[in-house]
PDB file of C-alpha atoms in Angstrom:
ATOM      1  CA  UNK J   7     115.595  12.635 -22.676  1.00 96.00           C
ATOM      2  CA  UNK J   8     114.631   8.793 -22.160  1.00 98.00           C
ATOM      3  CA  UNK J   9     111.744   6.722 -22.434  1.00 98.00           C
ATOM      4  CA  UNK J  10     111.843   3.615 -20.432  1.00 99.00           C
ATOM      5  CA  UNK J  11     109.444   1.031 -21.660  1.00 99.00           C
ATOM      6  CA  UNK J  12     107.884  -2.207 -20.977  1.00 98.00           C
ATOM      7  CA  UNK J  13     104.889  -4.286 -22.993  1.00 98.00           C
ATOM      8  CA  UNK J  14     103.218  -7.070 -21.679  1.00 98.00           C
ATOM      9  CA  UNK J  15     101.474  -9.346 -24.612  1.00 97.00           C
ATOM     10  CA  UNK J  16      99.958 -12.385 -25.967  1.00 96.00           C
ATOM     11  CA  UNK J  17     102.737 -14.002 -26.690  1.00 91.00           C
ATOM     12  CA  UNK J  18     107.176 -14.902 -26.842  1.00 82.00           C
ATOM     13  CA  UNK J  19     107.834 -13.802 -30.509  1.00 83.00           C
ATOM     14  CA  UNK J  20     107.456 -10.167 -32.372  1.00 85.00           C
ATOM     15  CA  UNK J  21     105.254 -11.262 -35.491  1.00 84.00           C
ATOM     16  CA  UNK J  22     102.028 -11.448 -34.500  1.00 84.00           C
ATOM     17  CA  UNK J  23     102.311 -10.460 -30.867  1.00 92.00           C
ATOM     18  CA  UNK J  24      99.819  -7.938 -29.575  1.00 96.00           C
ATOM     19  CA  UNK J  25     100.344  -5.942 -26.696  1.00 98.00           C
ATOM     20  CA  UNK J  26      97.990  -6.140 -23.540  1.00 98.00           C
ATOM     21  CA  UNK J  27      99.339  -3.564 -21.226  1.00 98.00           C
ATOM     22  CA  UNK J  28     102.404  -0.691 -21.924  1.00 99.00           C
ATOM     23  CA  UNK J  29     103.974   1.656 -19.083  1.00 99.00           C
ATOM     24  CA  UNK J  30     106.577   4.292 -20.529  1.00 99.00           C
ATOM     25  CA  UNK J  31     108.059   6.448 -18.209  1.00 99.00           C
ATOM     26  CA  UNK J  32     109.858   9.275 -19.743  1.00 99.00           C
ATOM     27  CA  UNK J  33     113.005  10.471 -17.602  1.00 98.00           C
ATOM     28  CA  UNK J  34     115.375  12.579 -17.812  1.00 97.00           C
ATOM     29  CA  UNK J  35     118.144  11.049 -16.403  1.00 96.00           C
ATOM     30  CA  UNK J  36     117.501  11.833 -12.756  1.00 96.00           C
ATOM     31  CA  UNK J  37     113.793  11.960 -12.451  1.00 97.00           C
ATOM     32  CA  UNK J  38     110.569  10.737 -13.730  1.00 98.00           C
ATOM     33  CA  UNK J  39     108.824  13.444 -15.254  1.00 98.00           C
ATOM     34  CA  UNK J  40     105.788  12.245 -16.980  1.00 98.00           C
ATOM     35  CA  UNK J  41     104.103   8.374 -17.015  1.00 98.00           C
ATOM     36  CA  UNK J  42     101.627   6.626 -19.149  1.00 98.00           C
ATOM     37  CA  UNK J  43     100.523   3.287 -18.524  1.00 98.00           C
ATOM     38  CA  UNK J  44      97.787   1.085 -20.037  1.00 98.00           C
ATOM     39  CA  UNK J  45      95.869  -1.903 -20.607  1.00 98.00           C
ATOM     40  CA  UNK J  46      95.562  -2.766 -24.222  1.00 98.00           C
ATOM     41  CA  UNK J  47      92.811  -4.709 -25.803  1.00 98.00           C
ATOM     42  CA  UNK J  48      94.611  -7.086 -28.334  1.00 97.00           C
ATOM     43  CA  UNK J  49      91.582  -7.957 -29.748  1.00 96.00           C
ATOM     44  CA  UNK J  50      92.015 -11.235 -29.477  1.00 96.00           C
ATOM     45  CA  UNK J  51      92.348 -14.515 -27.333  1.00 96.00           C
ATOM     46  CA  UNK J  52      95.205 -14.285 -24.791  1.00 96.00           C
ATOM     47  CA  UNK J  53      96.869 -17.923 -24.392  1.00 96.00           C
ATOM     48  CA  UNK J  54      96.568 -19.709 -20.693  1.00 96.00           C
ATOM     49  CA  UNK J  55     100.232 -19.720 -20.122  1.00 94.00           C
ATOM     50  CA  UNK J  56     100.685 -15.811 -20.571  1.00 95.00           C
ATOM     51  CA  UNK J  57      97.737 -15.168 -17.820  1.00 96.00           C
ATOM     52  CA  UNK J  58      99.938 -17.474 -15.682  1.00 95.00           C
ATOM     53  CA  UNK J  59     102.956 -15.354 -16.231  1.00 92.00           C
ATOM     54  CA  UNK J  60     100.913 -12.081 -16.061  1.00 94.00           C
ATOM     55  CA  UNK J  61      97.791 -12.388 -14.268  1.00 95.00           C
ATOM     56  CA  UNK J  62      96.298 -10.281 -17.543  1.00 97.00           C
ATOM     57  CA  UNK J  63      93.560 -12.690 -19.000  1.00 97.00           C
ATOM     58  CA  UNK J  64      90.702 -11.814 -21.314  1.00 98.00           C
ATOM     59  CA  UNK J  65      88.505 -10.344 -18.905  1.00 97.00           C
ATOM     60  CA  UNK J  66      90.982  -7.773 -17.893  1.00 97.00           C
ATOM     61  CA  UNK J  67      91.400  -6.309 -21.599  1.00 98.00           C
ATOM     62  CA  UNK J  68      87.919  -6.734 -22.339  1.00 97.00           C
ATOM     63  CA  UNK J  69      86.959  -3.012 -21.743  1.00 98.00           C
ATOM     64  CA  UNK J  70      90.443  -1.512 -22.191  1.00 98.00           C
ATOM     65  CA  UNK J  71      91.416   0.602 -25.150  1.00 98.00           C
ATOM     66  CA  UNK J  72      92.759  -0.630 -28.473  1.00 98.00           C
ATOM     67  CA  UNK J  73      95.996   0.717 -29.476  1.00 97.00           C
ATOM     68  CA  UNK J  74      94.694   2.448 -32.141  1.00 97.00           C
ATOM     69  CA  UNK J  75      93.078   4.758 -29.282  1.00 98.00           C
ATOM     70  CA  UNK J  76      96.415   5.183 -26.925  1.00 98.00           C
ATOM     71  CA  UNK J  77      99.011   5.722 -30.222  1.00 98.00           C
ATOM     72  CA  UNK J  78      98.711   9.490 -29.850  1.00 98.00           C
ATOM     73  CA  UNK J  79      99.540   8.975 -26.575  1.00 98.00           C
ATOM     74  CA  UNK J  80     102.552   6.564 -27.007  1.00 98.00           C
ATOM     75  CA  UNK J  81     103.757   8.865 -30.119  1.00 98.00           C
ATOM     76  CA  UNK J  82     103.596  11.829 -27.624  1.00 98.00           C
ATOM     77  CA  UNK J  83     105.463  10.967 -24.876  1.00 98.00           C
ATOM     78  CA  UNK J  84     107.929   9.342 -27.211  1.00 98.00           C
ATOM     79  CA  UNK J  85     108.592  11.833 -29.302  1.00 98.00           C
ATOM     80  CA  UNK J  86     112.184  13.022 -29.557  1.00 97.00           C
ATOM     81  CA  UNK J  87     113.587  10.671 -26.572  1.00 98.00           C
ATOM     82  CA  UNK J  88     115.876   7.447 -26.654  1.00 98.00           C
ATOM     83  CA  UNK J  89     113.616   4.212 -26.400  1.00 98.00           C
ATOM     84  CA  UNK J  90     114.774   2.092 -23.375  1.00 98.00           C
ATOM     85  CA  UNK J  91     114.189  -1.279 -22.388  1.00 98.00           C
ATOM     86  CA  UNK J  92     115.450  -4.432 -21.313  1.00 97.00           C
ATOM     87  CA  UNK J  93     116.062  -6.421 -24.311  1.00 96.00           C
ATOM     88  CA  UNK J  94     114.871  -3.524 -26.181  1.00 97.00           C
ATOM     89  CA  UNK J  95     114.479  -5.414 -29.560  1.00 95.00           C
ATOM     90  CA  UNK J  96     111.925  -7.193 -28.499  1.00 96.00           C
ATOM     91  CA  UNK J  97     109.288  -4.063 -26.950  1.00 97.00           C
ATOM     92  CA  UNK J  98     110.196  -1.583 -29.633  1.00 97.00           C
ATOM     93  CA  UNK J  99     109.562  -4.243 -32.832  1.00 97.00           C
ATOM     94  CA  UNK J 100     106.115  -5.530 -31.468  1.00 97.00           C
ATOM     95  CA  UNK J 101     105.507  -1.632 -30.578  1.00 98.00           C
ATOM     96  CA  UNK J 102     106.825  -0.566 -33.952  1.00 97.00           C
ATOM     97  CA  UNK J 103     105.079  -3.720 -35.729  1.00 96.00           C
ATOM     98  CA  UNK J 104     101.885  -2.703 -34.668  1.00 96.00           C
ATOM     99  CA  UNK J 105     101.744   0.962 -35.401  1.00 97.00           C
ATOM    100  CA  UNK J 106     102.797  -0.224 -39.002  1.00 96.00           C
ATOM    101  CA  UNK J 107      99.796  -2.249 -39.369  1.00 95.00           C
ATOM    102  CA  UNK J 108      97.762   0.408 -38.427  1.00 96.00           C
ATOM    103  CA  UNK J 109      99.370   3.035 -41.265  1.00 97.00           C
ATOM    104  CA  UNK J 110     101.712   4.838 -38.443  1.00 98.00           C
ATOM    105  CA  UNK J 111     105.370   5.435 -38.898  1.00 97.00           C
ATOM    106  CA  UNK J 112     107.480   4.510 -35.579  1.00 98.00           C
ATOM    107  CA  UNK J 113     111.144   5.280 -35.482  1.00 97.00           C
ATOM    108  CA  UNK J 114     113.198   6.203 -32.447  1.00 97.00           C
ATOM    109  CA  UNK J 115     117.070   6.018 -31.148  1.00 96.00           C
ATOM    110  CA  UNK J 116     116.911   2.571 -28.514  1.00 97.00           C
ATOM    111  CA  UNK J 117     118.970   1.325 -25.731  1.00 97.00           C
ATOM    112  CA  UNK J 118     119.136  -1.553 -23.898  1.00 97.00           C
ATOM    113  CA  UNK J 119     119.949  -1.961 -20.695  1.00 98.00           C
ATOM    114  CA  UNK J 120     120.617  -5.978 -21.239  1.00 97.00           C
ATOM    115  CA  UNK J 121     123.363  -4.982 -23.442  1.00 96.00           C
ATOM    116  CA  UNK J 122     124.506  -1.773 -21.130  1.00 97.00           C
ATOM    117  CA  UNK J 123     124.241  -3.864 -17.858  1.00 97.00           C
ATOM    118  CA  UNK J 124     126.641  -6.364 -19.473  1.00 96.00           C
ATOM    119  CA  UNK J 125     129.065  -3.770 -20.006  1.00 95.00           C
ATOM    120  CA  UNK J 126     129.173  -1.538 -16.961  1.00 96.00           C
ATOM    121  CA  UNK J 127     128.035  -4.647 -14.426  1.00 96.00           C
ATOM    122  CA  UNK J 128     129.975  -7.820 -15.586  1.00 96.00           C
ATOM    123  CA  UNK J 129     130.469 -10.917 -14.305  1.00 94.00           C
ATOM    124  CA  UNK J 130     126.778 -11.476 -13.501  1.00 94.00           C
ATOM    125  CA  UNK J 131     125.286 -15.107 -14.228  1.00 93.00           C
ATOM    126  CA  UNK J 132     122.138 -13.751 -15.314  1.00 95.00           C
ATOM    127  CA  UNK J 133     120.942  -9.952 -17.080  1.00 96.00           C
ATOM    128  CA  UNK J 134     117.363 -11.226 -16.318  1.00 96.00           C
ATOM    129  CA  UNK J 135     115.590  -7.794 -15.306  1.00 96.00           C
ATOM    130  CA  UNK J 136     114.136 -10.192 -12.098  1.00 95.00           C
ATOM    131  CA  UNK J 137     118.127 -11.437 -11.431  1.00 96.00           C
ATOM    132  CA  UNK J 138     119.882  -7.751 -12.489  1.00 96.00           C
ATOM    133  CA  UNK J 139     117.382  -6.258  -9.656  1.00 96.00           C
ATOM    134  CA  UNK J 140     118.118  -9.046  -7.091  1.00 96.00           C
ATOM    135  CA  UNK J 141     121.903  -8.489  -7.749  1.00 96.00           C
ATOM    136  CA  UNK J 142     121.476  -4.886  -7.399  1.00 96.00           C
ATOM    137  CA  UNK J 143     119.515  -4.238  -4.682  1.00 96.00           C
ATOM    138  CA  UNK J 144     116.580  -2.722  -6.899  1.00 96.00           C
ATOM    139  CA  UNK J 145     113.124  -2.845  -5.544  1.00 95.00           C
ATOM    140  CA  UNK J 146     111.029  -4.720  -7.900  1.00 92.00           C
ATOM    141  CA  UNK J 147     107.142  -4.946  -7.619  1.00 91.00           C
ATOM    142  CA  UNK J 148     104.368  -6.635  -9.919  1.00 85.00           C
ATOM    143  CA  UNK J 149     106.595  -8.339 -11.655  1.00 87.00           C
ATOM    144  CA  UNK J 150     105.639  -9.363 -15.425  1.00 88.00           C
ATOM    145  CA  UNK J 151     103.179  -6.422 -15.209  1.00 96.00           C
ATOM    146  CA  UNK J 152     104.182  -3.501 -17.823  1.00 97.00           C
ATOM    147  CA  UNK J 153     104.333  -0.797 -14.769  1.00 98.00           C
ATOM    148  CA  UNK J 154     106.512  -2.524 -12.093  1.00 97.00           C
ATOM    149  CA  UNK J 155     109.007  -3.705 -14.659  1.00 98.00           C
ATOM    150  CA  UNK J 156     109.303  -0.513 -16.799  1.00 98.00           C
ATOM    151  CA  UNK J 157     109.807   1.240 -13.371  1.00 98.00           C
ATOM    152  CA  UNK J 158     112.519  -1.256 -12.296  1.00 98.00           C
ATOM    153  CA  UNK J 159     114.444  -0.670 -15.141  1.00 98.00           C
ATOM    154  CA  UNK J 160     114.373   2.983 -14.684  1.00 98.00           C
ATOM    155  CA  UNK J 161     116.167   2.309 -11.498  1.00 98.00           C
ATOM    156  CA  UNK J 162     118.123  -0.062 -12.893  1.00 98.00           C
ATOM    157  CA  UNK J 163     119.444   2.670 -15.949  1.00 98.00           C
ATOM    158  CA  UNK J 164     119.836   4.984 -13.364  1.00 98.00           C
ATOM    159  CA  UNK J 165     122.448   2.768 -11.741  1.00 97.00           C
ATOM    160  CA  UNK J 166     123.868   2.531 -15.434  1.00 98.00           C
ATOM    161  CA  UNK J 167     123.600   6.614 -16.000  1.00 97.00           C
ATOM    162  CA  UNK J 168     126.021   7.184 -12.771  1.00 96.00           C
ATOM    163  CA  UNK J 169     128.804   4.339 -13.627  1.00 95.00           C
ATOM    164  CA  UNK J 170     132.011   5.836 -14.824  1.00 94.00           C
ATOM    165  CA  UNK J 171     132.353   6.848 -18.496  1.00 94.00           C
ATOM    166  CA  UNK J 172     128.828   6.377 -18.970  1.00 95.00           C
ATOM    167  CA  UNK J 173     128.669   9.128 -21.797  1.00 95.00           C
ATOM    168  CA  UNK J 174     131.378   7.110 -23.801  1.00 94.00           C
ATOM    169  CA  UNK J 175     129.722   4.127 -23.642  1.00 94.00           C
ATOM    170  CA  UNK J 176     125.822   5.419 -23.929  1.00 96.00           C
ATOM    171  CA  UNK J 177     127.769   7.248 -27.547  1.00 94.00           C
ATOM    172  CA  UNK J 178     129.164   3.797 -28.468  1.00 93.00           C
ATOM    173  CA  UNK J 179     125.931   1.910 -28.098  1.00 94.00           C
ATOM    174  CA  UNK J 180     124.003   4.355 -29.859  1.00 93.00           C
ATOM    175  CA  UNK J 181     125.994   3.939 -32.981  1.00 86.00           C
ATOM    176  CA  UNK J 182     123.777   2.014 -35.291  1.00 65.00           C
ATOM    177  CA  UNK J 183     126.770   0.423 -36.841  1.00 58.00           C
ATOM    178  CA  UNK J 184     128.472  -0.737 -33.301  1.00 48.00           C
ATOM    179  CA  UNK J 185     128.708  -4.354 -32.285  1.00 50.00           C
ATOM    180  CA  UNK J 186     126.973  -3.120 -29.178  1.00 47.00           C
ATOM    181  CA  UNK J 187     124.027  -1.920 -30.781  1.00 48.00           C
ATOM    182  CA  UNK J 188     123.498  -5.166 -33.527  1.00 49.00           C
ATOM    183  CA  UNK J 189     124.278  -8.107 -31.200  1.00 52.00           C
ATOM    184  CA  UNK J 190     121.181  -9.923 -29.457  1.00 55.00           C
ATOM    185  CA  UNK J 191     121.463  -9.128 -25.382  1.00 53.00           C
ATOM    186  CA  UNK J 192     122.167 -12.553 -24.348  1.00 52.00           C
ATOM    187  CA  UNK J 193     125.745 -12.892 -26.275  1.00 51.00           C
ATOM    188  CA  UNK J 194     128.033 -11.248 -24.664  1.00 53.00           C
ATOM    189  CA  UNK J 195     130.356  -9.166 -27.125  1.00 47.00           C
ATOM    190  CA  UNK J 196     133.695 -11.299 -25.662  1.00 48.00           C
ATOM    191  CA  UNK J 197     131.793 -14.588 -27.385  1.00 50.00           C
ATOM    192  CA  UNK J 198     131.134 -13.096 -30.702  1.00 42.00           C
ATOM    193  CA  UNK J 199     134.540 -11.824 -30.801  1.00 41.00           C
ATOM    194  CA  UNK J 200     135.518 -15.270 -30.393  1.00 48.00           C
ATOM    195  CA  UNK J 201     133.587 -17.173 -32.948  1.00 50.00           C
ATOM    196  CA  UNK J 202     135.103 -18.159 -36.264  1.00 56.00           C
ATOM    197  CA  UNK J 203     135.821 -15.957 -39.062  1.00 51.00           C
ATOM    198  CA  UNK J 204     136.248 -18.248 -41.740  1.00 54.00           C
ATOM    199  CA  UNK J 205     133.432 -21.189 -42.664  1.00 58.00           C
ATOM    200  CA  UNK J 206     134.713 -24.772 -41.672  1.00 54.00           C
ATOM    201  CA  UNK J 207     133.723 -27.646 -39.041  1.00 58.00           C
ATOM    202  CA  UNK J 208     134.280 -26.376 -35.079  1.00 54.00           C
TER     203      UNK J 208
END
């Protein structure tokens, strides 16, 4: 079972981001069979240029729930699934970050369908969710709004689930010691393998 996940937040980085509005569908391969989404009150300011990208500004998370009130609900509909998201290191550390500061434990198996789309779809320019979907023919709505881009990239790892050899290489990238599961999404695995081994002046 699979969780597909998107945050939206106040800011670029992990450490000290807060989250402003989550959608998780969990799936189970083939369908959708449960959904959660929310606004999130970050309890604090959210900067101009993220309402720009967004549309979510302080008035819209003004009456919504902290995450301190919705973490039974993320916990519950995460429990025993694989986290998914594009660039998945980024949704699951602020997630993770800021259950920890509020005394709960966070731990799943994660995905990420930057890293699979590389792999199974190569060649592309770009593994932006926006570019992946226009590549792909995948019908993308509210863009930079938790919902429409979690459900995009259900559609989009449902492209991924039916490519051939799919179990090999879902088995490969959940191997916590694989390349494919350590290296950020945007290098490819064909540049690392390229760099340097030895320290000296390139």
């Amino acid at each position: 079972m699979y969780c597909i996940v998107d945050i939206e937040t106040t800011g670029n980085g992990i450490k000290g981001n807060k989250i402003t509005e989550i959608a998780i569908f969990k799936f189970d391969g083939k369908h959708i069979i449960e959904e959660f989404t929310s606004l999130v009150n970050p309890e604090c300011e959210i900067p101009p240029f993220i309402t720009g990208l967004t549309g979510i500004d302080n008035d819209t998370v003004r009456n919504a729930p902290r995450l301190q009130e919705i973490s039974k609900d993320i916990l519950r509909i995460t429990k025993d699934c694989i986290f998914v998201a594009h660039s998945v290191n980024f949704d699951y550390n602020v997630i993770k970050n800021e259950l920890d500061q509020i005394g709960i434990s966070f731990i799943r198996k994660k995905l990420c369908t930057v890293r699979l789309s590389r792999d199974v779809f190569p060649g592309y320019r770009s593994y932006s969710l926006g570019k992946l979907c226009t590549s792909l023919a995948i019908p993308l709505e509210n863009r930079h709004r938790a919902r429409g881009d979690a459900h995009a990239t259900v559609l989009l790892f449902s492209k991924i689930l039916s490519t051939t050899g799919i179990e090999t290489t879902l088995a490969k990238f959940l191997n916590a010691r694989s390349q494919e599961a350590t290296l950020p999404p945007s290098l490819p695995k064909t540049q690392y393998v390229r760099l340097p081994q030895k320290p000296g002046v390139y």
